[in-house]
Short mmCIF file of C-alpha atoms and ligand atoms in Angstrom, two decimals:
data_model
loop_
_atom_site.label_atom_id
_atom_site.label_comp_id
_atom_site.label_asym_id
_atom_site.label_seq_id
_atom_site.Cartn_x
_atom_site.Cartn_y
_atom_site.Cartn_z
CA MET A 1 24.30 3.86 -6.40
CA LEU A 2 22.89 0.49 -7.33
CA GLY A 3 25.53 -1.49 -5.41
CA ASN A 4 25.09 -5.22 -4.71
CA PHE A 5 21.69 -6.85 -4.60
CA THR A 6 19.74 -9.96 -5.45
CA TYR A 7 16.36 -9.62 -7.06
CA CYS A 8 13.57 -12.15 -7.07
CA ASN A 9 9.84 -11.61 -7.02
CA PRO A 10 8.11 -14.97 -6.66
CA THR A 11 4.49 -13.83 -7.14
CA LYS A 12 2.90 -15.07 -10.35
CA LEU A 13 0.46 -12.55 -11.81
CA TYR A 14 -2.61 -13.18 -13.95
CA PHE A 15 -3.68 -9.85 -15.43
CA GLY A 16 -6.67 -8.72 -17.48
CA GLN A 17 -10.34 -9.48 -18.05
CA ASP A 18 -9.67 -13.25 -18.15
CA ALA A 19 -7.37 -13.25 -15.12
CA LEU A 20 -9.69 -15.25 -12.85
CA GLY A 21 -9.08 -18.25 -15.11
CA GLY A 22 -5.61 -18.31 -13.57
CA LEU A 23 -7.18 -19.89 -10.47
CA ASN A 24 -7.71 -23.07 -12.50
CA GLU A 25 -3.95 -23.29 -13.00
CA GLU A 26 -3.04 -22.43 -9.43
CA LEU A 27 -5.59 -24.25 -7.27
CA PRO A 28 -4.50 -27.80 -8.21
CA LYS A 29 -1.07 -27.03 -6.69
CA TYR A 30 -2.53 -26.90 -3.16
CA GLY A 31 -4.42 -29.21 -0.79
CA LYS A 32 -8.19 -29.41 -0.45
CA ASN A 33 -8.88 -26.92 2.35
CA VAL A 34 -9.11 -23.30 1.32
CA LEU A 35 -9.64 -20.46 3.78
CA LEU A 36 -11.55 -17.85 1.78
CA VAL A 37 -10.79 -14.47 3.34
CA TYR A 38 -12.73 -11.33 2.48
CA GLY A 39 -13.89 -8.00 3.83
CA GLY A 40 -17.20 -6.39 4.70
CA GLY A 41 -19.25 -7.83 1.87
CA SER A 42 -18.55 -5.77 -1.28
CA ILE A 43 -17.60 -8.99 -3.11
CA LYS A 44 -21.07 -10.42 -2.45
CA LYS A 45 -22.75 -7.32 -3.92
CA ASN A 46 -20.61 -7.10 -7.05
CA GLY A 47 -20.64 -10.82 -7.86
CA ILE A 48 -16.92 -11.53 -7.38
CA TYR A 49 -17.69 -13.86 -4.47
CA ASP A 50 -19.94 -16.08 -6.63
CA LYS A 51 -17.34 -16.21 -9.41
CA VAL A 52 -14.54 -17.20 -7.02
CA VAL A 53 -16.64 -19.79 -5.16
CA SER A 54 -17.67 -21.42 -8.42
CA VAL A 55 -14.02 -21.83 -9.51
CA LEU A 56 -13.10 -23.19 -6.06
CA LYS A 57 -15.93 -25.74 -6.23
CA ALA A 58 -15.07 -26.73 -9.80
CA ASN A 59 -11.58 -27.52 -8.50
CA GLY A 60 -12.95 -29.72 -5.73
CA LYS A 61 -11.98 -27.47 -2.86
CA GLU A 62 -13.53 -27.43 0.59
CA ILE A 63 -14.23 -23.80 1.44
CA PHE A 64 -13.88 -22.34 4.95
CA GLU A 65 -14.90 -18.70 5.21
CA ASP A 66 -13.26 -15.89 7.13
CA ALA A 67 -15.26 -12.74 6.43
CA GLY A 68 -15.34 -9.28 7.97
CA VAL A 69 -11.75 -8.17 7.52
CA MET A 70 -12.04 -4.43 8.10
CA PRO A 71 -10.05 -1.64 6.42
CA ASN A 72 -6.96 -1.23 8.64
CA PRO A 73 -7.24 -4.80 9.98
CA THR A 74 -6.95 -5.08 13.74
CA VAL A 75 -4.91 -7.31 15.98
CA GLU A 76 -8.15 -8.79 17.40
CA LYS A 77 -9.27 -9.80 13.91
CA LEU A 78 -5.82 -11.25 13.24
CA ASN A 79 -6.06 -13.47 16.33
CA ASP A 80 -9.54 -14.56 15.25
CA GLY A 81 -8.24 -15.42 11.77
CA ILE A 82 -5.39 -17.49 13.19
CA GLU A 83 -7.94 -19.64 15.07
CA ARG A 84 -10.12 -19.99 11.96
CA ALA A 85 -7.19 -21.04 9.79
CA LYS A 86 -6.14 -23.58 12.45
CA ALA A 87 -9.65 -25.02 12.70
CA ALA A 88 -9.89 -25.25 8.91
CA LYS A 89 -6.48 -26.93 8.62
CA ALA A 90 -6.05 -24.52 5.73
CA ASP A 91 -3.80 -25.61 2.87
CA LEU A 92 -4.23 -22.29 1.08
CA ILE A 93 -5.46 -18.86 2.16
CA LEU A 94 -7.27 -17.13 -0.69
CA ALA A 95 -7.63 -13.40 -0.04
CA VAL A 96 -10.35 -11.74 -2.10
CA GLY A 97 -10.32 -7.98 -1.56
CA GLY A 98 -8.05 -4.98 -1.24
CA GLY A 99 -4.82 -4.41 0.63
CA SER A 100 -6.43 -4.94 4.02
CA VAL A 101 -7.59 -8.43 3.09
CA CYS A 102 -4.27 -9.36 1.43
CA ASP A 103 -2.22 -7.96 4.32
CA TYR A 104 -4.35 -9.81 6.85
CA ALA A 105 -4.05 -13.08 4.92
CA LYS A 106 -0.26 -12.79 5.04
CA ALA A 107 -0.27 -12.05 8.78
CA VAL A 108 -2.46 -15.09 9.40
CA SER A 109 -0.29 -17.22 7.12
CA VAL A 110 2.86 -16.68 9.21
CA SER A 111 1.13 -17.02 12.58
CA VAL A 112 -0.94 -20.21 12.42
CA HIS A 113 1.98 -22.55 13.03
CA CYS A 114 3.73 -20.27 15.47
CA ASN A 115 3.23 -20.35 19.24
CA ASP A 116 4.25 -16.75 19.88
CA ASP A 117 1.84 -13.85 20.10
CA ALA A 118 1.68 -12.65 16.48
CA TRP A 119 1.48 -8.92 17.28
CA GLU A 120 4.44 -9.02 19.65
CA LYS A 121 6.53 -11.23 17.37
CA TYR A 122 6.04 -9.54 14.02
CA PHE A 123 4.83 -6.01 14.67
CA ILE A 124 6.70 -5.08 17.86
CA ARG A 125 9.86 -7.18 17.70
CA PHE A 126 9.97 -7.50 13.87
CA ASP A 127 11.15 -11.10 14.27
CA ASP A 128 11.80 -13.28 11.24
CA VAL A 129 9.35 -16.00 10.38
CA THR A 130 10.55 -19.20 12.03
CA CYS A 131 7.56 -21.48 11.51
CA ASN A 132 5.71 -23.05 8.57
CA ILE A 133 3.86 -20.61 6.37
CA ILE A 134 0.48 -21.31 4.79
CA PRO A 135 0.60 -20.21 1.13
CA VAL A 136 -1.48 -17.16 0.20
CA GLY A 137 -3.15 -16.33 -3.10
CA CYS A 138 -4.85 -13.06 -3.83
CA VAL A 139 -7.78 -11.91 -5.98
CA LEU A 140 -7.43 -8.14 -5.95
CA THR A 141 -10.57 -5.98 -5.91
CA MET A 142 -9.16 -2.59 -4.85
CA VAL A 143 -5.96 -1.06 -6.16
CA GLY A 144 -3.30 0.88 -4.28
CA THR A 145 -1.22 -0.94 -1.72
CA GLY A 146 0.84 -3.28 -3.91
CA SER A 147 0.10 -6.00 -1.33
CA GLU A 148 -0.69 -8.34 -4.24
CA MET A 149 3.03 -8.64 -5.08
CA ASN A 150 4.93 -7.84 -1.92
CA GLY A 151 5.58 -9.08 1.60
CA GLY A 152 3.97 -6.14 3.38
CA SER A 153 1.37 -6.60 6.07
CA VAL A 154 0.01 -3.72 8.15
CA ILE A 155 -1.92 -4.35 11.36
CA THR A 156 -3.56 -1.85 13.70
CA ASN A 157 -3.63 -2.11 17.47
CA HIS A 158 -6.22 0.39 18.71
CA ALA A 159 -5.52 -0.26 22.39
CA GLN A 160 -1.86 0.61 21.90
CA LYS A 161 -2.64 3.34 19.31
CA LEU A 162 -0.21 1.78 16.87
CA LYS A 163 -0.52 0.91 13.20
CA ILE A 164 2.57 -1.00 12.14
CA GLY A 165 3.73 -2.74 8.98
CA HIS A 166 6.05 -5.73 8.79
CA VAL A 167 7.77 -6.31 5.46
CA PHE A 168 8.09 -10.08 5.22
CA GLY A 169 10.49 -11.89 2.90
CA GLU A 170 9.88 -13.61 -0.43
CA ASN A 171 8.49 -16.72 1.25
CA VAL A 172 5.48 -14.71 2.44
CA PHE A 173 4.73 -12.94 -0.86
CA PRO A 174 1.44 -14.17 -2.40
CA LYS A 175 2.15 -17.25 -4.51
CA PHE A 176 -0.14 -15.81 -7.17
CA SER A 177 -2.37 -12.80 -7.68
CA ILE A 178 -5.36 -12.33 -9.93
CA LEU A 179 -5.53 -8.78 -11.31
CA ASN A 180 -8.68 -8.01 -13.27
CA PRO A 181 -9.12 -4.24 -13.62
CA GLU A 182 -12.88 -4.74 -14.08
CA PHE A 183 -13.08 -6.07 -10.52
CA THR A 184 -12.19 -2.55 -9.36
CA PHE A 185 -14.99 -0.74 -11.22
CA THR A 186 -17.34 -0.89 -8.21
CA VAL A 187 -14.81 0.63 -5.76
CA PRO A 188 -16.39 3.87 -4.41
CA LYS A 189 -14.75 7.05 -5.72
CA TYR A 190 -13.35 8.00 -2.30
CA GLN A 191 -11.56 4.65 -2.08
CA MET A 192 -10.42 4.82 -5.69
CA ILE A 193 -8.70 8.18 -5.32
CA SER A 194 -7.31 7.14 -1.97
CA GLY A 195 -5.75 4.12 -3.69
CA ILE A 196 -4.40 6.32 -6.48
CA TYR A 197 -2.69 8.51 -3.94
CA ASP A 198 -1.34 5.49 -2.07
CA ILE A 199 0.39 4.47 -5.31
CA MET A 200 1.82 7.95 -5.80
CA SER A 201 3.06 8.03 -2.25
CA HIS A 202 4.75 4.63 -2.56
CA ILE A 203 6.67 5.89 -5.55
CA LEU A 204 7.60 9.21 -3.96
CA GLU A 205 8.73 7.62 -0.69
CA GLN A 206 11.35 5.76 -2.72
CA TYR A 207 12.08 8.57 -5.20
CA PHE A 208 12.91 11.21 -2.59
CA SER A 209 16.16 9.69 -1.41
CA GLY A 210 19.73 9.82 -2.62
CA THR A 211 21.49 12.24 -4.94
CA ASP A 212 22.99 9.67 -7.31
CA ASP A 213 22.06 8.76 -10.88
CA ASN A 214 19.87 5.69 -10.45
CA THR A 215 17.78 3.80 -13.00
CA SER A 216 15.08 3.36 -10.36
CA ASP A 217 14.41 7.12 -10.42
CA TYR A 218 13.80 7.09 -14.17
CA ILE A 219 11.42 4.14 -13.86
CA MET A 220 9.56 5.96 -11.09
CA GLU A 221 9.20 9.15 -13.15
CA GLY A 222 7.60 7.05 -15.90
CA LEU A 223 5.26 5.35 -13.45
CA LEU A 224 4.26 8.72 -12.00
CA ARG A 225 3.50 10.21 -15.42
CA SER A 226 1.35 7.24 -16.34
CA LEU A 227 -0.43 7.33 -12.97
CA ILE A 228 -1.25 11.04 -13.16
CA ARG A 229 -2.64 10.72 -16.69
CA SER A 230 -4.72 7.62 -15.92
CA ALA A 231 -5.95 9.06 -12.62
CA ASN A 232 -7.30 12.12 -14.41
CA THR A 233 -9.19 9.86 -16.81
CA ALA A 234 -10.48 7.50 -14.10
CA VAL A 235 -11.78 10.36 -11.97
CA GLU A 236 -13.84 11.53 -14.98
CA ASN A 237 -14.89 8.04 -16.00
CA PRO A 238 -14.33 5.29 -13.41
CA ALA A 239 -15.30 2.62 -15.97
CA ASP A 240 -12.49 3.54 -18.39
CA TYR A 241 -10.78 0.15 -18.70
CA GLU A 242 -7.56 1.53 -20.13
CA ALA A 243 -7.12 3.97 -17.24
CA ARG A 244 -8.10 1.48 -14.56
CA SER A 245 -5.76 -1.17 -15.96
CA ASN A 246 -2.86 1.29 -16.09
CA ILE A 247 -3.54 2.29 -12.49
CA MET A 248 -3.66 -1.35 -11.41
CA TRP A 249 -0.37 -2.16 -13.15
CA THR A 250 1.32 0.99 -11.80
CA ALA A 251 0.26 0.08 -8.26
CA THR A 252 1.90 -3.32 -8.55
CA TRP A 253 5.22 -1.93 -9.81
CA ALA A 254 5.23 0.93 -7.34
CA LEU A 255 5.71 -1.45 -4.43
CA ASN A 256 6.92 -4.86 -5.52
CA THR A 257 10.58 -4.17 -4.57
CA LEU A 258 11.80 -3.35 -8.12
CA VAL A 259 12.09 0.43 -7.83
CA ALA A 260 13.53 0.16 -4.32
CA LYS A 261 16.78 -1.17 -5.77
CA GLY A 262 19.62 1.21 -5.01
CA LYS A 263 17.36 3.43 -2.92
CA THR A 264 17.45 4.22 0.79
CA THR A 265 14.01 5.04 2.08
CA ASP A 266 12.62 6.40 5.32
CA TRP A 267 8.90 6.01 4.45
CA MET A 268 8.16 9.09 6.56
CA VAL A 269 4.89 10.01 4.82
CA HIS A 270 3.67 6.50 5.68
CA MET A 271 5.00 6.71 9.24
CA LEU A 272 3.13 10.00 9.74
CA GLY A 273 0.00 8.73 7.96
CA GLN A 274 -0.02 5.53 10.01
CA ALA A 275 0.19 7.56 13.22
CA VAL A 276 -2.82 9.59 12.08
CA ALA A 277 -4.69 6.37 11.25
CA ALA A 278 -3.82 4.82 14.62
CA HIS A 279 -5.80 7.67 16.23
CA THR A 280 -8.58 8.17 13.66
CA ASP A 281 -8.86 4.87 11.75
CA ALA A 282 -9.01 7.02 8.59
CA THR A 283 -8.55 5.59 5.08
CA HIS A 284 -4.89 4.84 4.35
CA GLY A 285 -4.32 6.88 1.17
CA MET A 286 -6.15 9.88 2.61
CA THR A 287 -3.93 9.95 5.69
CA LEU A 288 -0.91 10.05 3.37
CA ALA A 289 -2.39 12.84 1.25
CA ALA A 290 -3.20 14.94 4.31
CA VAL A 291 0.39 14.98 5.64
CA THR A 292 2.20 15.10 2.30
CA MET A 293 2.40 18.83 1.56
CA PRO A 294 3.46 19.89 5.08
CA TYR A 295 6.09 17.12 5.11
CA TYR A 296 7.51 17.78 1.65
CA LYS A 297 7.63 21.54 2.23
CA TYR A 298 9.50 20.78 5.49
CA ILE A 299 12.15 18.56 3.89
CA LEU A 300 12.46 20.39 0.55
CA PRO A 301 15.47 22.47 1.68
CA TYR A 302 17.37 19.24 2.42
CA GLY A 303 16.74 17.71 -1.01
CA THR A 304 16.15 20.71 -3.26
CA ALA A 305 17.85 19.33 -6.37
CA LYS A 306 15.68 16.20 -6.37
CA PHE A 307 12.49 18.19 -5.82
CA ALA A 308 13.50 20.38 -8.78
CA ARG A 309 14.10 17.31 -10.95
CA TYR A 310 10.67 15.99 -9.89
CA ALA A 311 9.04 19.29 -10.85
CA VAL A 312 10.55 19.25 -14.34
CA ASN A 313 10.33 15.54 -15.18
CA VAL A 314 6.94 14.77 -13.66
CA TRP A 315 5.01 18.06 -13.53
CA ASN A 316 6.48 19.67 -16.68
CA VAL A 317 7.65 22.79 -14.84
CA ASN A 318 9.67 25.02 -17.18
CA PRO A 319 13.06 25.51 -15.45
CA LEU A 320 14.28 28.37 -17.62
CA GLY A 321 15.69 31.31 -15.65
CA LYS A 322 14.65 29.86 -12.27
CA THR A 323 16.62 28.65 -9.25
CA ASP A 324 16.30 25.04 -8.11
CA THR A 325 14.30 26.23 -5.10
CA GLN A 326 11.83 28.10 -7.30
CA ILE A 327 11.46 25.11 -9.62
CA ALA A 328 11.02 22.74 -6.67
CA TYR A 329 8.24 24.84 -5.10
CA GLU A 330 6.50 25.20 -8.47
CA GLY A 331 6.49 21.40 -8.75
CA LEU A 332 4.93 21.00 -5.32
CA SER A 333 2.29 23.62 -6.21
CA ALA A 334 1.39 21.70 -9.37
CA MET A 335 1.14 18.51 -7.32
CA GLU A 336 -0.99 20.21 -4.66
CA GLU A 337 -3.36 21.56 -7.31
CA TRP A 338 -3.72 18.09 -8.83
CA MET A 339 -4.35 16.53 -5.42
CA LYS A 340 -7.14 19.00 -4.71
CA ASN A 341 -8.62 18.51 -8.17
CA ILE A 342 -8.95 14.76 -7.85
CA GLY A 343 -10.56 15.17 -4.42
CA LEU A 344 -7.93 14.08 -1.90
CA ALA A 345 -8.07 15.01 1.79
CA MET A 346 -5.69 17.92 2.31
CA SER A 347 -5.82 18.13 6.11
CA ILE A 348 -5.90 15.64 8.96
CA ALA A 349 -8.75 17.60 10.56
CA GLU A 350 -10.92 16.44 7.63
CA LEU A 351 -10.08 12.89 8.70
CA GLY A 352 -11.24 13.36 12.27
CA ALA A 353 -7.94 14.33 13.90
CA THR A 354 -8.24 16.87 16.71
CA LYS A 355 -5.58 18.93 18.45
CA ASP A 356 -5.85 16.88 21.64
CA MET A 357 -4.55 13.91 19.61
CA LEU A 358 -1.36 15.72 18.64
CA ASP A 359 0.86 14.43 21.48
CA GLY A 360 -0.36 10.88 20.90
CA MET A 361 0.18 11.09 17.14
CA VAL A 362 3.72 12.37 17.68
CA LYS A 363 4.38 9.38 19.98
CA SER A 364 2.85 6.93 17.50
CA THR A 365 5.11 8.08 14.64
CA LEU A 366 7.97 5.69 14.02
CA VAL A 367 11.15 7.30 12.69
CA MET A 368 13.45 5.73 10.14
CA ASP A 369 16.39 7.25 8.29
CA GLY A 370 17.27 7.09 4.61
CA GLY A 371 15.46 10.16 3.29
CA TYR A 372 16.68 13.75 3.11
CA LYS A 373 16.29 14.51 6.79
CA VAL A 374 16.13 12.28 9.84
CA MET A 375 13.08 13.60 11.67
CA ASN A 376 13.19 14.31 15.40
CA GLU A 377 10.22 14.78 17.71
CA LYS A 378 10.15 18.53 17.14
CA ASP A 379 10.10 18.05 13.36
CA ILE A 380 7.27 15.52 13.57
CA ARG A 381 5.22 17.79 15.79
CA ALA A 382 5.74 20.69 13.37
CA VAL A 383 4.65 18.63 10.36
CA LEU A 384 1.61 17.13 12.09
CA ASN A 385 0.63 20.54 13.43
CA ALA A 386 0.85 22.01 9.93
CA SER A 387 -1.29 19.13 8.65
CA PHE A 388 -4.38 20.38 10.52
O1 NZQ Z 1 -14.56 -4.68 3.00
P1 NZQ Z 1 -15.28 -4.57 1.72
O2 NZQ Z 1 -16.74 -4.66 1.85
O3 NZQ Z 1 -14.74 -5.48 0.68
O4 NZQ Z 1 -15.06 -3.06 1.19
C1 NZQ Z 1 -13.78 -2.53 0.90
C2 NZQ Z 1 -13.30 -1.53 1.96
O5 NZQ Z 1 -14.37 -0.91 2.59
C3 NZQ Z 1 -13.88 -1.68 -0.33
N1 NZQ Z 1 -13.71 -2.43 -1.57
C4 NZQ Z 1 -12.66 -3.19 -1.94
N2 NZQ Z 1 -12.85 -3.66 -3.18
C5 NZQ Z 1 -14.06 -3.22 -3.59
C6 NZQ Z 1 -14.62 -2.44 -2.56
N3 NZQ Z 1 -15.84 -1.86 -2.67
C7 NZQ Z 1 -16.50 -2.05 -3.81
N4 NZQ Z 1 -16.02 -2.76 -4.86
C8 NZQ Z 1 -14.82 -3.35 -4.79
N5 NZQ Z 1 -14.32 -4.03 -5.84
O6 NZQ Z 1 -12.81 -0.75 -0.22
C9 NZQ Z 1 -12.59 -0.46 1.15
C10 NZQ Z 1 -11.11 -0.37 1.40
O7 NZQ Z 1 -10.49 -1.63 1.25
P2 NZQ Z 1 -9.01 -1.83 1.81
O8 NZQ Z 1 -8.59 -3.21 1.49
O9 NZQ Z 1 -8.94 -1.39 3.22
O10 NZQ Z 1 -8.17 -0.77 0.96
P3 NZQ Z 1 -6.66 -0.76 0.54
O11 NZQ Z 1 -6.43 -1.67 -0.60
O12 NZQ Z 1 -6.30 0.66 0.39
O13 NZQ Z 1 -5.86 -1.38 1.80
C11 NZQ Z 1 -5.52 -0.58 2.90
C12 NZQ Z 1 -4.66 -1.34 3.90
O14 NZQ Z 1 -3.42 -1.76 3.31
C13 NZQ Z 1 -2.33 -1.26 4.10
C14 NZQ Z 1 -2.92 0.01 4.68
O15 NZQ Z 1 -2.19 0.49 5.76
C15 NZQ Z 1 -4.30 -0.43 5.06
O16 NZQ Z 1 -4.28 -1.14 6.28
N6 NZQ Z 1 -1.10 -1.11 3.28
C16 NZQ Z 1 -0.45 -2.23 2.87
C17 NZQ Z 1 0.76 -2.16 2.21
C18 NZQ Z 1 1.51 -3.35 1.76
N7 NZQ Z 1 1.01 -4.55 1.91
O17 NZQ Z 1 2.62 -3.23 1.26
C19 NZQ Z 1 1.43 -0.89 1.93
C20 NZQ Z 1 0.52 0.28 2.03
O18 NZQ Z 1 1.31 1.41 2.23
C21 NZQ Z 1 -0.51 0.19 3.11
O19 NZQ Z 1 0.05 0.59 4.33
ZN1 ZN Z 2 0.68 3.00 1.31
#
């Protein structure tokens, strides 16, 4: 049931081939010092760096660089970024990259003016932000996480074998995001399909909860249908602007808090995937793909009616003369076939997980409720074991 809620998403979006021009409207709102945050260098190869720097200079900004944000950003890099932002006296953090760069920028933004240890405060204790926040803007170059329009920030601690996300409030959402689908054309295919599956998983994590009649579920079915169609096109032709722009837009709506309204969510595919990543450092969307089928087959008996609805409304399964259970399994088979066809990882062994990591991965899996079954340690072990 939708119940009581407030809804506000403060991120301003500039979308399309001319989106970068939005920086000219946004930059004058902030002080002179800009911390330009980016990853391992893809933006230098594809020319996005030069384009961004030229707009920053035209707006009279002093640029301080913070490069080398890795996929699955680490706590060590976060601490380094906090020092860089302090030294730069940053008035704005401009993240140019994918979810890792945007997430990292947000984590830095809430930590610079805070004396506590950032990892302990936000990722272990899940404390609220109690200090000044440096505003963040985002130029998105890789699609999937939704980080461009949400408060999420995921940081990995390899020493503790933990990969944990903190969902910050509206005050930490990017103030603006630049979404030009053409900026994603150079993303390698492996990353592109991983991002596509991340989007699908975000939608499904929210969809598979509740038994009520909720507008959010209808919106999500539409998003899923659009995503599947555009993904098929983009896999064939990565430079198809229409497909890439639909995927970009779907990603944003999949995880910008809209479709979460009225839903209870346990995010268990993400909890399992993050545990796998904490031990393998594998690509986010692939870790989700690799645990999805074992997990959904495990929980299907607890939410059969919803899985049957999913099969019919998203995968066009013909329900005539079949039980809900039959329909539900047919839907999962159609999904599995599609996942294999687009090239997703279908086992955690493919991602470098080995059996001697099993105990550790079970320990690293956080459990939340809100889905169709609250998982216990035995359940998690069974799902991870089946994911090999
Ligand atoms: O580092 P560079 O050289 O830029 O290369 C990146 C990186 O290797 C490359 N790339 C990005 N844009 C490119 C490009 N290569 C060529 N051309 C371009 N235009 O792609 C690789 C992956 O980038 P990354 O940012 O790591 O990918 P993604 O956007 O999938 O982000 C993953 C991170 O986001 C977190 C994940 O856990 C993971 O740490 N998530 C954040 C969420 C949120 N904020 O709400 C939710 C998600 O569930 C997710 O957990
Ligand atoms: Zn995700």
